Short mmCIF file of N, CA and C in Angstrom, two decimals:
data_model
loop_
_atom_site.label_atom_id
_atom_site.label_comp_id
_atom_site.label_asym_id
_atom_site.label_seq_id
_atom_site.Cartn_x
_atom_site.Cartn_y
_atom_site.Cartn_z
N MET A 436 -34.07 78.81 118.42
CA MET A 436 -33.83 79.31 117.46
C MET A 436 -34.61 79.48 116.37
N VAL A 437 -34.64 81.29 115.98
CA VAL A 437 -35.78 81.72 115.36
C VAL A 437 -34.78 82.04 114.20
N GLY A 438 -36.01 82.01 112.72
CA GLY A 438 -35.27 82.54 111.50
C GLY A 438 -36.23 82.26 110.41
N HIS A 439 -36.01 82.58 109.59
CA HIS A 439 -37.05 83.28 108.87
C HIS A 439 -37.55 81.83 108.03
N SER A 440 -38.70 81.75 107.47
CA SER A 440 -39.22 80.49 106.65
C SER A 440 -39.08 80.51 105.18
N GLU A 441 -39.59 79.79 104.37
CA GLU A 441 -39.47 79.90 103.13
C GLU A 441 -39.93 80.97 102.54
N SER A 442 -41.43 81.21 103.48
CA SER A 442 -42.70 81.77 103.10
C SER A 442 -42.45 83.75 103.49
N GLY A 443 -41.48 83.56 104.63
CA GLY A 443 -41.07 84.68 105.00
C GLY A 443 -41.24 84.82 106.13
N GLY A 444 -41.95 84.34 106.64
CA GLY A 444 -42.52 84.81 108.35
C GLY A 444 -40.98 84.05 109.02
N MET A 445 -41.65 84.65 110.37
CA MET A 445 -40.86 84.11 111.38
C MET A 445 -41.08 82.10 111.57
N SER A 446 -39.68 81.16 112.12
CA SER A 446 -39.68 80.09 112.27
C SER A 446 -39.09 79.90 113.95
N ILE A 447 -39.90 79.21 114.45
CA ILE A 447 -39.12 78.68 116.06
C ILE A 447 -39.28 77.43 116.21
N ASP A 448 -37.87 77.04 116.22
CA ASP A 448 -37.29 76.09 116.68
C ASP A 448 -37.55 75.39 118.13
N PHE A 449 -39.33 75.14 118.53
CA PHE A 449 -39.56 74.62 120.06
C PHE A 449 -39.06 73.69 120.37
N SER A 450 -38.44 72.80 119.46
CA SER A 450 -37.42 71.55 120.03
C SER A 450 -36.47 71.96 120.99
N ALA A 451 -35.79 73.44 120.81
CA ALA A 451 -34.49 73.38 120.79
C ALA A 451 -34.55 74.52 122.19
N LEU A 452 -35.84 75.46 121.99
CA LEU A 452 -35.75 76.65 122.92
C LEU A 452 -36.84 76.22 123.99
N CYS A 453 -38.27 75.03 123.65
CA CYS A 453 -38.82 74.48 125.03
C CYS A 453 -38.59 73.48 125.18
N LEU A 454 -38.54 72.38 124.52
CA LEU A 454 -37.84 71.01 124.57
C LEU A 454 -37.04 70.69 125.39
N ALA A 455 -35.83 70.89 124.92
CA ALA A 455 -34.47 70.82 125.39
C ALA A 455 -34.33 71.17 126.67
N PRO A 456 -34.86 72.60 127.38
CA PRO A 456 -34.50 73.18 128.55
C PRO A 456 -35.45 72.11 129.62
N GLN A 457 -36.74 71.66 129.32
CA GLN A 457 -37.44 70.87 130.00
C GLN A 457 -37.15 69.52 130.01
N MET A 458 -36.84 69.08 129.26
CA MET A 458 -35.71 67.74 129.17
C MET A 458 -34.25 68.08 130.25
N ALA A 459 -34.01 69.03 130.36
CA ALA A 459 -32.99 69.37 131.01
C ALA A 459 -33.25 69.38 133.01
N VAL A 460 -34.70 70.04 132.76
CA VAL A 460 -34.89 70.40 134.32
C VAL A 460 -35.68 69.02 134.47
N PHE A 461 -36.75 68.34 134.01
CA PHE A 461 -37.56 67.17 134.35
C PHE A 461 -37.65 66.54 134.12
N GLY A 462 -36.70 66.00 132.87
CA GLY A 462 -36.47 64.55 132.42
C GLY A 462 -35.83 63.85 133.07
N ARG A 463 -36.24 62.37 133.06
CA ARG A 463 -36.10 61.44 134.23
C ARG A 463 -35.54 60.16 132.87
N PRO A 464 -34.35 59.64 133.35
CA PRO A 464 -33.73 58.91 132.72
C PRO A 464 -34.22 57.35 132.21
N VAL A 465 -34.52 57.17 131.07
CA VAL A 465 -34.70 55.43 130.64
C VAL A 465 -33.69 54.71 129.55
N THR A 466 -34.20 53.58 129.40
CA THR A 466 -33.20 52.39 128.75
C THR A 466 -34.14 52.67 127.44
N VAL A 467 -33.68 52.91 126.25
CA VAL A 467 -35.23 52.00 125.22
C VAL A 467 -34.53 50.80 124.12
N THR A 468 -34.85 50.07 124.93
CA THR A 468 -34.50 48.52 123.73
C THR A 468 -35.68 48.57 122.25
N PRO A 469 -34.92 49.22 121.38
CA PRO A 469 -35.78 49.68 120.18
C PRO A 469 -35.44 48.00 119.60
N LEU A 470 -36.74 46.98 119.85
CA LEU A 470 -37.15 45.82 119.57
C LEU A 470 -38.14 45.78 118.17
N LYS A 471 -38.71 47.17 117.97
CA LYS A 471 -39.58 47.24 116.41
C LYS A 471 -38.95 48.01 115.88
N SER A 472 -38.73 49.12 116.08
CA SER A 472 -37.80 50.27 114.99
C SER A 472 -36.54 49.77 114.71
N GLN A 473 -35.86 48.77 115.48
CA GLN A 473 -34.35 48.60 115.03
C GLN A 473 -34.04 47.07 115.78
N PRO A 474 -34.51 46.42 115.38
CA PRO A 474 -34.34 44.60 116.24
C PRO A 474 -32.96 44.78 117.11
N ASN A 475 -32.02 44.67 115.86
CA ASN A 475 -31.06 44.36 116.42
C ASN A 475 -30.08 44.86 117.06
N ALA A 476 -30.31 46.42 117.51
CA ALA A 476 -29.48 47.52 117.75
C ALA A 476 -29.17 47.46 119.31
N ALA A 477 -28.41 47.95 119.68
CA ALA A 477 -28.09 47.97 121.09
C ALA A 477 -29.23 48.89 122.24
N PRO A 478 -29.81 48.62 123.68
CA PRO A 478 -30.34 49.37 123.63
C PRO A 478 -29.40 51.24 123.83
N TYR A 479 -30.41 52.03 124.31
CA TYR A 479 -29.73 53.45 124.16
C TYR A 479 -30.22 54.10 125.55
N PRO A 480 -29.84 55.19 126.13
CA PRO A 480 -30.60 55.75 127.39
C PRO A 480 -31.02 56.72 126.39
N LEU A 481 -31.86 57.72 127.50
CA LEU A 481 -33.00 58.80 126.55
C LEU A 481 -33.77 59.30 127.72
N ASN A 482 -34.06 60.77 127.61
CA ASN A 482 -34.33 61.18 128.96
C ASN A 482 -35.71 61.17 128.90
N GLY A 483 -37.03 61.99 129.35
CA GLY A 483 -38.23 62.06 129.33
C GLY A 483 -38.54 62.16 130.59
N ILE A 484 -40.21 62.56 130.01
CA ILE A 484 -41.02 63.32 131.18
C ILE A 484 -42.14 62.38 131.17
N PHE A 485 -42.33 61.73 132.28
CA PHE A 485 -43.87 61.01 132.88
C PHE A 485 -44.50 61.66 133.18
N THR A 486 -45.86 61.27 132.68
CA THR A 486 -47.12 62.21 133.37
C THR A 486 -48.00 60.79 133.68
N ILE A 487 -48.66 60.79 134.62
CA ILE A 487 -49.76 60.01 134.74
C ILE A 487 -51.24 60.91 134.44
N THR A 488 -52.12 59.69 134.41
CA THR A 488 -54.08 60.23 133.96
C THR A 488 -54.88 59.39 134.67
N SER A 489 -55.88 59.86 135.59
CA SER A 489 -56.48 58.64 135.89
C SER A 489 -57.47 58.76 134.70
N VAL A 490 -58.18 57.49 134.45
CA VAL A 490 -59.05 57.03 133.97
C VAL A 490 -60.43 56.49 134.79
N ASP A 491 -61.27 57.08 134.02
CA ASP A 491 -62.45 56.36 134.74
C ASP A 491 -63.60 55.44 133.89
N ILE A 492 -63.56 54.55 133.93
CA ILE A 492 -64.27 53.79 132.95
C ILE A 492 -66.27 53.42 133.28
N PRO A 493 -67.27 54.07 132.69
CA PRO A 493 -68.47 54.37 133.58
C PRO A 493 -68.90 52.02 133.57
N THR A 494 -69.49 51.67 134.41
CA THR A 494 -69.54 50.28 134.40
C THR A 494 -71.54 50.24 133.88
N GLU A 495 -71.64 48.75 133.60
CA GLU A 495 -73.21 48.89 133.17
C GLU A 495 -74.12 49.02 134.44
N ASP A 496 -73.15 48.82 135.97
CA ASP A 496 -73.98 49.11 137.18
C ASP A 496 -74.07 50.02 137.70
N GLY A 497 -73.79 51.21 136.66
CA GLY A 497 -73.75 52.81 137.29
C GLY A 497 -72.00 53.21 138.25
N GLY A 498 -71.13 52.01 138.65
CA GLY A 498 -70.51 52.49 138.74
C GLY A 498 -69.22 52.86 137.53
N PHE A 499 -67.77 52.60 138.34
CA PHE A 499 -66.79 53.05 137.83
C PHE A 499 -65.51 52.29 138.02
N LEU A 500 -65.36 51.95 136.73
CA LEU A 500 -63.95 51.25 136.50
C LEU A 500 -63.00 52.26 136.50
N SER A 501 -61.71 52.16 137.78
CA SER A 501 -60.65 53.35 137.37
C SER A 501 -59.49 52.45 137.35
N SER A 502 -58.65 53.33 136.40
CA SER A 502 -57.07 52.55 136.41
C SER A 502 -56.12 54.35 136.14
N VAL A 503 -55.09 54.04 135.90
CA VAL A 503 -54.11 54.94 135.69
C VAL A 503 -53.41 54.75 134.61
N SER A 504 -53.64 55.36 133.08
CA SER A 504 -52.81 55.87 132.40
C SER A 504 -51.38 56.06 132.61
N ILE A 505 -50.17 55.61 131.99
CA ILE A 505 -49.03 56.02 132.55
C ILE A 505 -48.28 56.92 130.80
N LYS A 506 -47.46 57.92 130.74
CA LYS A 506 -47.64 58.51 129.27
C LYS A 506 -45.60 59.15 129.58
N PHE A 507 -45.34 59.22 128.59
CA PHE A 507 -43.68 59.14 128.01
C PHE A 507 -43.48 60.23 127.55
N GLY A 508 -43.41 61.72 127.86
CA GLY A 508 -42.71 62.13 126.65
C GLY A 508 -41.40 62.81 125.74
N ILE A 509 -41.02 62.79 125.01
CA ILE A 509 -39.53 62.62 124.52
C ILE A 509 -39.77 63.75 123.44
N ARG A 510 -38.24 64.16 123.62
CA ARG A 510 -37.98 65.26 122.33
C ARG A 510 -36.82 64.17 121.47
N MET A 511 -37.74 64.15 120.24
CA MET A 511 -37.47 63.04 119.12
C MET A 511 -35.69 63.33 118.79
N SER A 512 -35.54 63.98 118.69
CA SER A 512 -34.21 64.38 118.10
C SER A 512 -33.29 64.23 119.43
N ASP A 513 -33.61 63.72 120.47
CA ASP A 513 -33.13 63.02 121.32
C ASP A 513 -32.49 61.38 121.34
N CYS A 514 -33.42 60.78 120.51
CA CYS A 514 -33.21 59.70 119.85
C CYS A 514 -32.84 59.03 119.22
N SER A 515 -31.59 58.36 119.51
CA SER A 515 -30.33 57.78 118.83
C SER A 515 -30.57 57.00 117.58
N ILE A 516 -31.63 55.93 117.96
CA ILE A 516 -32.69 55.37 116.84
C ILE A 516 -34.39 55.93 116.77
N PRO A 517 -35.35 56.39 116.37
CA PRO A 517 -36.49 56.97 116.31
C PRO A 517 -37.23 55.70 116.94
N VAL A 518 -37.98 56.37 118.39
CA VAL A 518 -38.54 55.30 118.41
C VAL A 518 -39.87 54.58 117.76
N LEU A 519 -40.60 53.57 118.14
CA LEU A 519 -42.04 53.52 116.96
C LEU A 519 -43.03 52.36 118.45
N GLN A 520 -43.87 52.43 118.03
CA GLN A 520 -45.08 51.19 118.64
C GLN A 520 -44.06 50.26 118.78
N GLY A 521 -43.91 50.00 120.38
CA GLY A 521 -43.59 48.20 120.44
C GLY A 521 -42.57 48.34 120.71
N ASP A 522 -41.46 49.21 120.63
CA ASP A 522 -40.12 49.37 121.64
C ASP A 522 -40.25 49.83 123.04
N TRP A 523 -39.53 48.84 123.82
CA TRP A 523 -39.44 48.70 125.16
C TRP A 523 -38.73 50.14 126.03
N ILE A 524 -39.32 50.48 127.33
CA ILE A 524 -39.09 51.02 127.59
C ILE A 524 -38.78 51.31 128.94
N SER A 525 -37.37 51.12 129.95
CA SER A 525 -37.03 50.35 131.37
C SER A 525 -36.23 51.79 132.52
N THR A 526 -36.79 51.82 133.61
CA THR A 526 -36.63 52.56 134.07
C THR A 526 -36.53 52.06 135.67
N ALA A 527 -35.92 53.00 136.65
CA ALA A 527 -36.11 52.40 137.87
C ALA A 527 -37.46 53.10 138.34
N VAL A 528 -37.93 52.48 139.35
CA VAL A 528 -39.38 52.66 140.43
C VAL A 528 -39.31 54.72 140.24
N VAL A 529 -37.70 54.55 141.22
CA VAL A 529 -37.91 56.19 141.61
C VAL A 529 -37.98 57.01 140.33
N ASN A 530 -37.85 57.03 138.99
CA ASN A 530 -37.85 58.29 138.03
C ASN A 530 -39.55 57.79 137.75
N LEU A 531 -40.44 57.02 137.98
CA LEU A 531 -41.65 57.65 138.26
C LEU A 531 -42.45 58.15 139.00
N PRO A 532 -43.87 59.02 138.52
CA PRO A 532 -44.50 59.21 138.99
C PRO A 532 -45.04 58.99 140.46
N LEU A 533 -45.19 59.32 141.64
CA LEU A 533 -45.42 58.63 142.90
C LEU A 533 -46.65 57.97 142.43
N GLY A 534 -47.80 58.95 142.34
CA GLY A 534 -49.10 58.11 141.86
C GLY A 534 -48.99 57.50 141.06
N TYR A 535 -48.09 56.84 140.84
CA TYR A 535 -48.01 55.45 139.75
C TYR A 535 -47.42 54.18 140.75
N TRP A 536 -46.67 54.56 141.03
CA TRP A 536 -45.74 53.77 142.28
C TRP A 536 -46.52 53.49 143.57
N GLN A 537 -47.00 54.63 143.85
CA GLN A 537 -47.57 54.48 145.28
C GLN A 537 -46.59 53.89 146.46
N GLY A 538 -45.35 54.19 146.46
CA GLY A 538 -44.18 53.88 146.90
C GLY A 538 -44.62 51.88 147.61
N SER A 539 -45.42 51.49 146.75
CA SER A 539 -45.28 49.29 147.21
C SER A 539 -44.31 48.66 146.58
N ILE A 540 -43.08 49.82 145.66
CA ILE A 540 -42.19 48.53 144.79
C ILE A 540 -40.97 49.40 145.42
N ASP A 541 -39.92 48.48 145.45
CA ASP A 541 -38.88 49.34 146.08
C ASP A 541 -38.07 49.76 144.87
N PRO A 542 -37.55 51.28 145.28
CA PRO A 542 -37.50 52.21 144.35
C PRO A 542 -36.65 51.84 143.75
N THR A 543 -35.68 50.88 143.76
CA THR A 543 -34.93 50.71 142.99
C THR A 543 -34.89 49.87 141.72
N THR A 544 -35.95 48.92 142.00
CA THR A 544 -36.41 47.89 140.78
C THR A 544 -36.56 48.28 139.39
N ASN A 545 -35.71 47.73 138.48
CA ASN A 545 -36.34 48.68 137.06
C ASN A 545 -37.79 47.97 137.12
N LEU A 546 -38.32 49.07 135.84
CA LEU A 546 -39.45 48.07 135.20
C LEU A 546 -39.50 48.05 134.49
N ASP A 547 -40.39 47.41 133.35
CA ASP A 547 -40.64 47.34 131.89
C ASP A 547 -41.60 48.41 131.51
N PHE A 548 -42.11 48.69 130.40
CA PHE A 548 -42.57 49.09 129.48
C PHE A 548 -42.51 48.95 128.26
N MET A 549 -44.01 49.12 127.55
CA MET A 549 -44.00 48.62 126.02
C MET A 549 -44.41 50.16 125.47
N ILE A 550 -44.11 50.51 124.45
CA ILE A 550 -44.20 51.81 124.09
C ILE A 550 -45.88 51.31 122.84
N ASN A 551 -47.35 51.63 123.22
CA ASN A 551 -48.53 51.24 123.44
C ASN A 551 -48.83 51.37 121.75
N ASN A 552 -48.56 53.23 121.79
CA ASN A 552 -48.99 54.05 121.11
C ASN A 552 -48.00 55.41 121.20
N MET A 553 -48.05 55.92 119.89
CA MET A 553 -46.79 56.87 120.27
C MET A 553 -47.82 58.30 118.98
N THR A 554 -48.00 59.48 119.59
CA THR A 554 -48.05 60.62 118.85
C THR A 554 -47.06 61.85 118.83
N PRO A 555 -47.09 61.85 117.77
CA PRO A 555 -45.75 62.86 117.32
C PRO A 555 -46.89 64.44 118.01
N ASP A 556 -45.91 65.55 118.36
CA ASP A 556 -46.62 66.71 118.20
C ASP A 556 -47.07 68.01 117.81
N GLY A 557 -45.73 67.57 116.46
CA GLY A 557 -45.24 68.25 115.14
C GLY A 557 -44.72 69.44 115.94
N GLN A 558 -44.17 69.41 116.80
CA GLN A 558 -43.10 70.96 117.32
C GLN A 558 -41.92 69.81 117.79
N GLY A 559 -41.61 69.06 117.33
CA GLY A 559 -39.93 68.01 117.34
C GLY A 559 -40.38 66.96 118.68
N GLY A 560 -41.16 66.61 119.30
CA GLY A 560 -41.75 66.25 120.80
C GLY A 560 -42.90 65.09 120.29
N ALA A 561 -42.94 64.21 121.48
CA ALA A 561 -43.78 63.25 121.14
C ALA A 561 -44.45 62.59 122.40
N THR A 562 -45.47 61.79 122.52
CA THR A 562 -46.05 61.42 123.93
C THR A 562 -46.56 60.39 123.45
N CYS A 563 -45.95 59.06 124.34
CA CYS A 563 -45.55 58.12 123.99
C CYS A 563 -46.44 57.58 125.19
N VAL A 564 -47.58 56.66 125.25
CA VAL A 564 -48.75 55.60 125.91
C VAL A 564 -47.98 54.07 126.22
N LEU A 565 -47.37 54.00 127.41
CA LEU A 565 -46.75 53.06 127.76
C LEU A 565 -48.09 51.96 127.89
N LYS A 566 -47.61 50.70 128.07
CA LYS A 566 -48.30 49.54 128.69
C LYS A 566 -47.12 48.95 129.25
N ARG A 567 -47.34 48.61 131.12
CA ARG A 567 -46.20 47.89 131.84
C ARG A 567 -45.86 46.35 131.21
N VAL A 568 -44.84 45.65 131.13
CA VAL A 568 -44.74 44.52 130.27
C VAL A 568 -44.01 43.85 132.00
N THR A 569 -44.91 42.24 131.69
CA THR A 569 -44.07 41.74 132.76
C THR A 569 -43.53 40.67 132.27
N THR A 570 -41.81 40.65 132.88
CA THR A 570 -41.01 39.56 132.40
C THR A 570 -41.24 38.11 133.07
#
């Protein structure tokens, strides 16, 4: 959606033009449980894009401690309740990037994650850094 802004310049709705088609093609289904954003509300479905990042932390002995960070990109207008840090996201293993689960878990198993940090991108999307929750 392109229109004129109050300053006379053109404005572009990146959420509608870019994020919506990306979510339609690459989005994976999750269930959001709004534990912090609206504690008594029912869980709701959401699509988003998972990414993983390798993290190497130097140790005192000159080695490295390696880990993986998992993130979930969302289109904020798709959230029936805006997500907050502390809300939970659940999804089947098959929806996660292969580099995260490496095939060692039954693909139909659901895993729970807590939103550990959320950063809006200023264009209608946000990146949620996830932390796995074991119950």
